[in-house]
Coordinates of C-alpha atoms in Angstrom, one line a residue:
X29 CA 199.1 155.4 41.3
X30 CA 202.5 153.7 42.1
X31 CA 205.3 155.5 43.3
X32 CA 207.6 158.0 41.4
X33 CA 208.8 161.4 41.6
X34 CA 208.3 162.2 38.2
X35 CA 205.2 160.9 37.2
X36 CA 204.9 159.6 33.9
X37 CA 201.0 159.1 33.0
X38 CA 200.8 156.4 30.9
X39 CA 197.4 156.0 31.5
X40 CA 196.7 158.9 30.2
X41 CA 198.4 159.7 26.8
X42 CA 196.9 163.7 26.5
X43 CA 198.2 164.5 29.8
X44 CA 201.3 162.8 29.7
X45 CA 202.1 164.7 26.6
X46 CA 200.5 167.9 28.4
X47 CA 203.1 167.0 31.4
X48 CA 205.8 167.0 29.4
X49 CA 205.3 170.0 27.1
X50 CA 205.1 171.8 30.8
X51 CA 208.5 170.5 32.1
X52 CA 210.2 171.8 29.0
X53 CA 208.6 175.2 29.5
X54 CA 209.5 175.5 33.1
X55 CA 212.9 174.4 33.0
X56 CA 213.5 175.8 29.6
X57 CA 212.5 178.7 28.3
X58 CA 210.8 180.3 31.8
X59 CA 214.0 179.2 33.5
X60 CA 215.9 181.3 31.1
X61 CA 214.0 184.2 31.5
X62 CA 214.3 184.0 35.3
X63 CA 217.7 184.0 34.4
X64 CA 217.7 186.9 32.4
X65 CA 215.9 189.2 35.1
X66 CA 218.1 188.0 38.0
X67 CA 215.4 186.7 40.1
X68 CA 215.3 185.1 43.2
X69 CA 211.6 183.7 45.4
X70 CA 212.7 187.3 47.8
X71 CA 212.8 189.3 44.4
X72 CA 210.2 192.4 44.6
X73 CA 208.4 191.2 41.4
X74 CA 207.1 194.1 39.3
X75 CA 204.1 193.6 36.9
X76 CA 206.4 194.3 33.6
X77 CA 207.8 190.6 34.8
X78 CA 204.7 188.9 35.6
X79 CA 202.7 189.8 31.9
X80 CA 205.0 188.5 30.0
X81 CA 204.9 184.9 31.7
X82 CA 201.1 185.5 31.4
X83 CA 201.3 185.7 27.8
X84 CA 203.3 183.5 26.5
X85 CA 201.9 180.6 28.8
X86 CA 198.4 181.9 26.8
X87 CA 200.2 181.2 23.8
X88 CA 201.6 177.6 24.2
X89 CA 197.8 177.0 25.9
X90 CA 198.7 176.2 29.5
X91 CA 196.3 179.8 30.8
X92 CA 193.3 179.0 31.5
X93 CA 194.2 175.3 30.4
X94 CA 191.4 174.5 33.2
X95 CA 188.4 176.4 31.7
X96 CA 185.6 175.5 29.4
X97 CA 186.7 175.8 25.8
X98 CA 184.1 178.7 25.3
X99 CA 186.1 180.6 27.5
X100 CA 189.5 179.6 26.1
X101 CA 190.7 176.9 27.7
X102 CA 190.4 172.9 27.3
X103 CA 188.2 171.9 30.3
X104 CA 190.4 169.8 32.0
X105 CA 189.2 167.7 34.9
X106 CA 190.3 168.2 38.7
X107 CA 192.9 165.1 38.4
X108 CA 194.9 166.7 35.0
X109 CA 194.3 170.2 36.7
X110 CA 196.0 168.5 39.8
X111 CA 199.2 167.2 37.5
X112 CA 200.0 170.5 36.2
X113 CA 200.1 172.3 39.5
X114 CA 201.8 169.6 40.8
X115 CA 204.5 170.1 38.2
X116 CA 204.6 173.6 38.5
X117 CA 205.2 174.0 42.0
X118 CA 207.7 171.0 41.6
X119 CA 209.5 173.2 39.3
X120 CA 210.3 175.7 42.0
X121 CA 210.6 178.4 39.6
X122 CA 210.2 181.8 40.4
X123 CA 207.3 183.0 38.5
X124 CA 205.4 179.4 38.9
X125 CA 202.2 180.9 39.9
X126 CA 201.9 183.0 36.5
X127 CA 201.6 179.7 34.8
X128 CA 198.7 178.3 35.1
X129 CA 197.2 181.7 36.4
X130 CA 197.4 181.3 40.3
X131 CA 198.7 184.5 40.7
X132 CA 195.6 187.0 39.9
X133 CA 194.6 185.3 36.5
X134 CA 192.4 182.0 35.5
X135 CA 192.6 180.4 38.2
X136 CA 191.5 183.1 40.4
X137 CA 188.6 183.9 38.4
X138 CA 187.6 180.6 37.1
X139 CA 185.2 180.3 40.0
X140 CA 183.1 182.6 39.1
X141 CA 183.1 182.6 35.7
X142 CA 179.1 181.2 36.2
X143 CA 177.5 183.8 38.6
X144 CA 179.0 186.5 36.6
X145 CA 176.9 188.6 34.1
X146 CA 178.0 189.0 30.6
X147 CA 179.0 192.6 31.0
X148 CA 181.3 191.4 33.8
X149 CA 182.6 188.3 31.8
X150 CA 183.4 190.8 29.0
X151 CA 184.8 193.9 31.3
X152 CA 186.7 191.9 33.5
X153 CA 187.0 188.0 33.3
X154 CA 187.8 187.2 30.0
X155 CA 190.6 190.0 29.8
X156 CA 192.1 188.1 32.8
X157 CA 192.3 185.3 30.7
X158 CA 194.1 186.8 27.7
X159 CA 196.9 188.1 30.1
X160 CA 195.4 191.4 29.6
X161 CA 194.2 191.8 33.3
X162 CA 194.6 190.5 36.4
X163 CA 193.2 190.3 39.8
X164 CA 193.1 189.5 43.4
X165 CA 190.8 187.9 45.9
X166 CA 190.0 189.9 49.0
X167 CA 188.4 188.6 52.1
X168 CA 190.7 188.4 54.9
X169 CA 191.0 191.1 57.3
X170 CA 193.6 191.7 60.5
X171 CA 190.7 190.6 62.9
X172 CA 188.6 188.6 60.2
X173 CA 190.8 185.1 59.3
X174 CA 189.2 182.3 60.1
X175 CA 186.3 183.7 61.4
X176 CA 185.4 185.4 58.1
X177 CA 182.0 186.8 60.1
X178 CA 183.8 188.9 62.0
X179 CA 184.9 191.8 59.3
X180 CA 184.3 195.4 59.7
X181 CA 184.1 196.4 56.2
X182 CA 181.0 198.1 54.9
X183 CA 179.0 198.4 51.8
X184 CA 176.4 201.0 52.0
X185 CA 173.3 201.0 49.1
X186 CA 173.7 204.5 47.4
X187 CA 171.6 205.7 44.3
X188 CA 174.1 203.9 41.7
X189 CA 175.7 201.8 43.8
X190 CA 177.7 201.2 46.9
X191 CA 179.8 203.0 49.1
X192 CA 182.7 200.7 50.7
X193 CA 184.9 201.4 53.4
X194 CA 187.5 199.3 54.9
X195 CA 190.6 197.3 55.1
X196 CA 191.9 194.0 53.6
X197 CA 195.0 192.2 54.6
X198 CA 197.0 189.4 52.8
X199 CA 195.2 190.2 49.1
X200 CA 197.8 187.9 47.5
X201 CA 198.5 188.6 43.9
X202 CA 197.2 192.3 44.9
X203 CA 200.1 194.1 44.1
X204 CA 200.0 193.2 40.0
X205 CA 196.0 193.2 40.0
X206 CA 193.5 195.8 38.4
X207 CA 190.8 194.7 40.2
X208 CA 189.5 192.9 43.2
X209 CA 186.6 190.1 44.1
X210 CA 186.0 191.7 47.2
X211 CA 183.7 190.3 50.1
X212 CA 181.8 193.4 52.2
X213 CA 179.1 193.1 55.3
X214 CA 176.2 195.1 54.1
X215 CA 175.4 198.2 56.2
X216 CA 173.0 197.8 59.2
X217 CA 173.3 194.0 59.1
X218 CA 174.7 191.6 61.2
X219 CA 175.3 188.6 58.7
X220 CA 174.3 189.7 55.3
X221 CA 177.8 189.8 53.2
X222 CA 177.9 190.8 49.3
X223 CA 180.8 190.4 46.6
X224 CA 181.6 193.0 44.7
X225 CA 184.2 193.7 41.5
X226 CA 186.2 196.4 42.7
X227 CA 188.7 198.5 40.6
X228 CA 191.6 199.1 42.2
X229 CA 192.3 202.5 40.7
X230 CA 189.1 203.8 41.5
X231 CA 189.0 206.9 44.0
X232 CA 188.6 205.8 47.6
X233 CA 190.5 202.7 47.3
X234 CA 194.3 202.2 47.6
X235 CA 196.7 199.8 47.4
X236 CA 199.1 198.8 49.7
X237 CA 202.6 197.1 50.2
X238 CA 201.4 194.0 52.7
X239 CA 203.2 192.3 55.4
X240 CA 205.9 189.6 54.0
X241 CA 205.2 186.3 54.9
X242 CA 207.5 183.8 56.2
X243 CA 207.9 182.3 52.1
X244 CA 209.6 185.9 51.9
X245 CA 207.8 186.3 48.5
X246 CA 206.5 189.6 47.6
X247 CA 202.9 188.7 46.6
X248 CA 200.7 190.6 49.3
X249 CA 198.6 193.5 49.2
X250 CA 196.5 195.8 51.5
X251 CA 193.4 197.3 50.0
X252 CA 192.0 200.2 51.8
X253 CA 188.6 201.8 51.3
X254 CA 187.7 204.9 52.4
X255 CA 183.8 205.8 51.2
X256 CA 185.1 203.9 47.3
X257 CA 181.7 203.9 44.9
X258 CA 181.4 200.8 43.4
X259 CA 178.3 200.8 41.1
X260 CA 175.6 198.5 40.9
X261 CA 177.0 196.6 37.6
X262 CA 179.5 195.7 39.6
X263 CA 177.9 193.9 42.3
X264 CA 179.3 189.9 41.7
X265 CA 175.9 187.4 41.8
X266 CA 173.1 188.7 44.6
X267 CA 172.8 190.8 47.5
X268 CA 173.9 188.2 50.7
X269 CA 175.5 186.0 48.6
X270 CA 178.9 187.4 49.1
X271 CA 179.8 184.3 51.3
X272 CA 178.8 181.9 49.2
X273 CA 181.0 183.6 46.4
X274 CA 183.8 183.7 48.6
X275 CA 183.6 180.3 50.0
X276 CA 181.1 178.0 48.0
X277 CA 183.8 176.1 46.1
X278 CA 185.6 175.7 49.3
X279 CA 186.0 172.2 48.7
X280 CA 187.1 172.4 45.4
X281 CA 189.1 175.3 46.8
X282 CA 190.6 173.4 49.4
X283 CA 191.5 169.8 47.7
X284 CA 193.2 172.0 44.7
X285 CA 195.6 174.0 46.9
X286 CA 197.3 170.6 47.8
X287 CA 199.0 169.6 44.7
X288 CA 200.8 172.9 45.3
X289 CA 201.9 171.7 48.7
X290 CA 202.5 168.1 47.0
X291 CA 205.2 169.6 44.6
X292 CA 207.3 171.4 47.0
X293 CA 207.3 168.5 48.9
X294 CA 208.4 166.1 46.4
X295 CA 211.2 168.4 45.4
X296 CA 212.2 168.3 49.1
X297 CA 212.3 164.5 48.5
X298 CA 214.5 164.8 45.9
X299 CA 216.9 167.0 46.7
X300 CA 217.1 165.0 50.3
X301 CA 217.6 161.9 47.9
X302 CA 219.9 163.4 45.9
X303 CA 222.2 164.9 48.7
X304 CA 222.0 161.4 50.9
X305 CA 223.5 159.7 47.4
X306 CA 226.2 162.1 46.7
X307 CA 227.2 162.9 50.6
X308 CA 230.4 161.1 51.9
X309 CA 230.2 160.1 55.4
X310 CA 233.1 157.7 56.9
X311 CA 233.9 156.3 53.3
X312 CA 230.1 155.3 51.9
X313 CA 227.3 157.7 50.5
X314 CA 224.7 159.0 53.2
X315 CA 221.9 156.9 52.4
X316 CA 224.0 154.1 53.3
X317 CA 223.5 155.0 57.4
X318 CA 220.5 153.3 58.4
X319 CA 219.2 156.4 60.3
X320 CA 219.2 158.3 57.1
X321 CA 217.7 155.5 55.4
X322 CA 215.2 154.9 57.5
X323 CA 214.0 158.9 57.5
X324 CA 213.9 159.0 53.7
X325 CA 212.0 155.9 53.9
X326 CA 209.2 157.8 55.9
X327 CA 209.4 160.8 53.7
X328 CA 208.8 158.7 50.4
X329 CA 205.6 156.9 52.6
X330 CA 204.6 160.5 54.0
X331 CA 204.2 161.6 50.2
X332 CA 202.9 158.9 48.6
X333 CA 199.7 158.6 51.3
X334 CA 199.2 162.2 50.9
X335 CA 199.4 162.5 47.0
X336 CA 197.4 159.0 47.0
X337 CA 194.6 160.6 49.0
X338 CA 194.4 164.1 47.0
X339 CA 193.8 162.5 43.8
X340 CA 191.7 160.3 45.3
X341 CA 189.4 163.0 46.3
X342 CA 190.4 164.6 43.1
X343 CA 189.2 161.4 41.6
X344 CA 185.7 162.0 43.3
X345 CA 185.0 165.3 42.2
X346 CA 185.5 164.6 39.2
X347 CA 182.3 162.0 39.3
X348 CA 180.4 164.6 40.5
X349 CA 180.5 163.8 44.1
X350 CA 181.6 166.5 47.1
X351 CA 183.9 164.8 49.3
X352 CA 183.7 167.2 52.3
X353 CA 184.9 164.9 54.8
X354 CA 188.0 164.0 52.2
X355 CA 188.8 167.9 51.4
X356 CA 189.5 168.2 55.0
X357 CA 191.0 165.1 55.7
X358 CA 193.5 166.1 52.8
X359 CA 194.2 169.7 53.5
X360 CA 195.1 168.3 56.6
X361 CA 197.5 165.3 55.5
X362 CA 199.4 167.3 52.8
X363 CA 199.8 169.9 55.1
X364 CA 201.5 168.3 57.7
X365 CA 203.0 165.7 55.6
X366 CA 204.5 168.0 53.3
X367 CA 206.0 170.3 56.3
X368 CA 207.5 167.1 58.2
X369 CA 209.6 166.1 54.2
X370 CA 210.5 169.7 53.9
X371 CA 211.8 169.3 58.2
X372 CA 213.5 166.3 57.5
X373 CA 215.2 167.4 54.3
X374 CA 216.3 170.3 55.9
X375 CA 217.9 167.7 58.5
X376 CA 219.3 165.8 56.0
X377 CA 221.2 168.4 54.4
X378 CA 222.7 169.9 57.7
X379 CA 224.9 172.7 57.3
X380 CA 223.9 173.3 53.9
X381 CA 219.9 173.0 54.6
X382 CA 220.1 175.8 57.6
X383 CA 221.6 178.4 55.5
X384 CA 219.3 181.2 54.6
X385 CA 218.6 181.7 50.9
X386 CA 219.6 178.1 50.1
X387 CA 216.2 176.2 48.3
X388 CA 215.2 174.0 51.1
X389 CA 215.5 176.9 53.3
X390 CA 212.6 178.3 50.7
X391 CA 210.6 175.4 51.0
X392 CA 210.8 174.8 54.1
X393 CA 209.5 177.9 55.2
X394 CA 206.4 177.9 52.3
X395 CA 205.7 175.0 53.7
X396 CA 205.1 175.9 56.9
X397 CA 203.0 178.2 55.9
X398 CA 200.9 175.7 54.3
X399 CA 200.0 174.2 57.7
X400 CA 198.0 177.3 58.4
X401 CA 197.2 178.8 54.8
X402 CA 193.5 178.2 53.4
X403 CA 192.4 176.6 57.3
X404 CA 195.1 175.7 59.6
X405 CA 195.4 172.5 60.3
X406 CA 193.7 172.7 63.4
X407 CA 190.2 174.3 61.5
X408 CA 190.7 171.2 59.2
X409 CA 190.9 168.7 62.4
X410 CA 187.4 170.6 63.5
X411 CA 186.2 169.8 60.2
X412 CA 186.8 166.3 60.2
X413 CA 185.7 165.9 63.5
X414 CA 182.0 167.8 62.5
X415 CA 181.7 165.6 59.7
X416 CA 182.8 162.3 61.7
X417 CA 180.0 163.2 64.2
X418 CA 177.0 164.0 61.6
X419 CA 178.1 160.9 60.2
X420 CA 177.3 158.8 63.4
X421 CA 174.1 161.1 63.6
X422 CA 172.8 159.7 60.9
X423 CA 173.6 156.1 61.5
X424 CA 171.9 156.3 64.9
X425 CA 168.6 157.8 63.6
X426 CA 168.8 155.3 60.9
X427 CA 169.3 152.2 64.2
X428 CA 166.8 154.3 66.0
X429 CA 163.9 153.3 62.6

């Protein structure tokens, strides 16, 4: 894939066309309604905003674009998926995530569209994917990040069903959702973990304003449960296979969070472009000095190597491979790849970069949350490095025969 910031597609006439149809919604018609509400990325979104978006995005097909056509949606592969997120998060639009579905709808629940049973594809999936319903995701707790092992709350078996008590941070999407896929340690075990559909208007649980993050965006919940029944139906796949739920497409997972990072930071290139072209400095247009030329010459590398080695990976899932050490190897490149454009557009556009509110400030601080969202960058260095030494395992048991 040659360099450009707008990718065309040529080689592929159904997503170019997809591509474009996209563009004209986000910087059409979603741009005028962002307009309309007098919206900013610091907003405090309310759901009344959000449903909207999720409709009519279900109704020019781009919700749940990614899912089986049985479920709605045209089964698009992991490389086309990759475009549109690229393009939405290039957008820099407000209600971006409401799209595609990041935020509580398709995309959420796409994962588990397989292990659910047909009561819970009817109650609670598939109204996610008309825009009828949303949800959240929760898993993380304050001392349970990384080490997902290490959470404290509880599902006890009661006749019916369970009884859950606890508390989950940073449920993103958790102030719009209905419901939550929520990962619990099953009482009197030590590593037995279950995953459960849990209303979040059912007694015992409560939602939460959660901390803001550095992006300054208003998407976090906290859920709280205090002795919540959750009944059996409701119990997502098997008992101990709440893990596997919460992390078993973590590759998939992982390589598809990066096209996110990938727009941001091709926006960041542009606007750096953009500025360094228009900027007068001692008679000649920024871009001119050889220092700034030189920078945006690294930035434009930085990208390209990244991007070239999501869809790369992208590529492979697609063929049915799992390219583990790739998914880490690329969490890790976009992340800091994407942070050092974002730095240096920042230093590009001096003054007018450092001042709060302005867009590169925005990006700039997304991300760098990016280097530590979904694995920091350091888990993702461990990862390559476990993968890197299983690999020479194998080849010295294979000298060793």
């Amino acid at each position: 894939m040659t360099f450009s910031l707008r990718p065309s597609y040529r080689g592929n006439p159904a997503l170019a066309e997809l591509v474009a149809s996209l563009r004209d919604y986000l910087n059409g018609e979603l741009a005028d309604y962002e307009a309309e509400l007098g919206i900013n990325h610091e907003s405090v979104l309310q759901r009344s905003m959000l449903q909207p978006v999720w409709r009519r995005s279900g109704e020019l097909g781009f919700y749940g674009i990614h899912l089986p056509a049985e479920y709605g949606g045209r089964g698009l592969s992991y490389v086309e998926l990759a475009a549109l997120k690229e393009e939405v998060a290039a957008s820099r639009r407000v209600l971006a995530t409401s799209v595609l579905g990041d935020m509580g709808g398709p995309l959420r629940v796409g994962a588990i569209f397989q292990i659910a049973t047909e009561q819970q594809r009817e109650k609670y999936l598939l109204p996610v994917v008309a825009g009828q319903r949303a949800c959240c995701f929760s898993m993380t707790e304050t001392d349970a990040g990384s080490d997902v092992k290490a959470m404290s709350t509880t599902a006890t078996e009661v006749a019916g069903g369970y009884r859950i008590s606890g508390h989950k941070v940073f449920s993103t999407g958790g102030p719009f959702a209905d419901f939550s896929v929520l990962i619990a340690r099953m009482a009197g075990t030590e590593n037995v973990y279950s995953a459960f559909l849990v209303d979040l208007d059912a007694p015992g649980v409560r939602v939460l304003p959660g901390q803001t993050p550095l992006s300054g965006q208003h998407m976090e919940a906290d859920i709280v449960l205090q002795d919540a029944f959750v009944p059996q139906e409701n119990l997502l796949g098997a008992e101990g296979e709440g893990l596997k739920v919460g992390l078993g497409r973590v590759v998939v997972n992982r390589l598809l969070h990066c096209p996110t990072a990938l727009g941001a930071a091709r926006t960041a290139l542009e606007m750096a472009l953009d500025f360094a072209a228009t900027r007068m400095i001692d008679g000649e247009p920024l871009i001119r000095k050889q220092a700034i030329g030189h920078e945006l010459a690294r930035m434009a590398t930085d990208f390209q190597a990244a991007r070239a080695l999501t869809y790369q990976s992208l590529e492979a899932l697609d063929r049915g491979e799992v390219p583990a050490i790739d998914s880490f190897m690329c969490k890790y490149l976009v992340a800091e790849n994407s942070f050092r454009i974002a730095d240096a557009s920042l230093q590009i556009h001096g003054k007018a970069g450092m001042v709060q509110g302005s867009p590169i400030d925005q990006i700039w601080r997304s991300l760098r949350m990016f280097r530590m969202l979904t694995g920091s960058s350091e888990i993702q260095l461990n990862g390559i490095a476990r993968q890197l030494a299983k690999q020479a395992g194998q080849k010295n048991l294979e000298v060793a025969k």
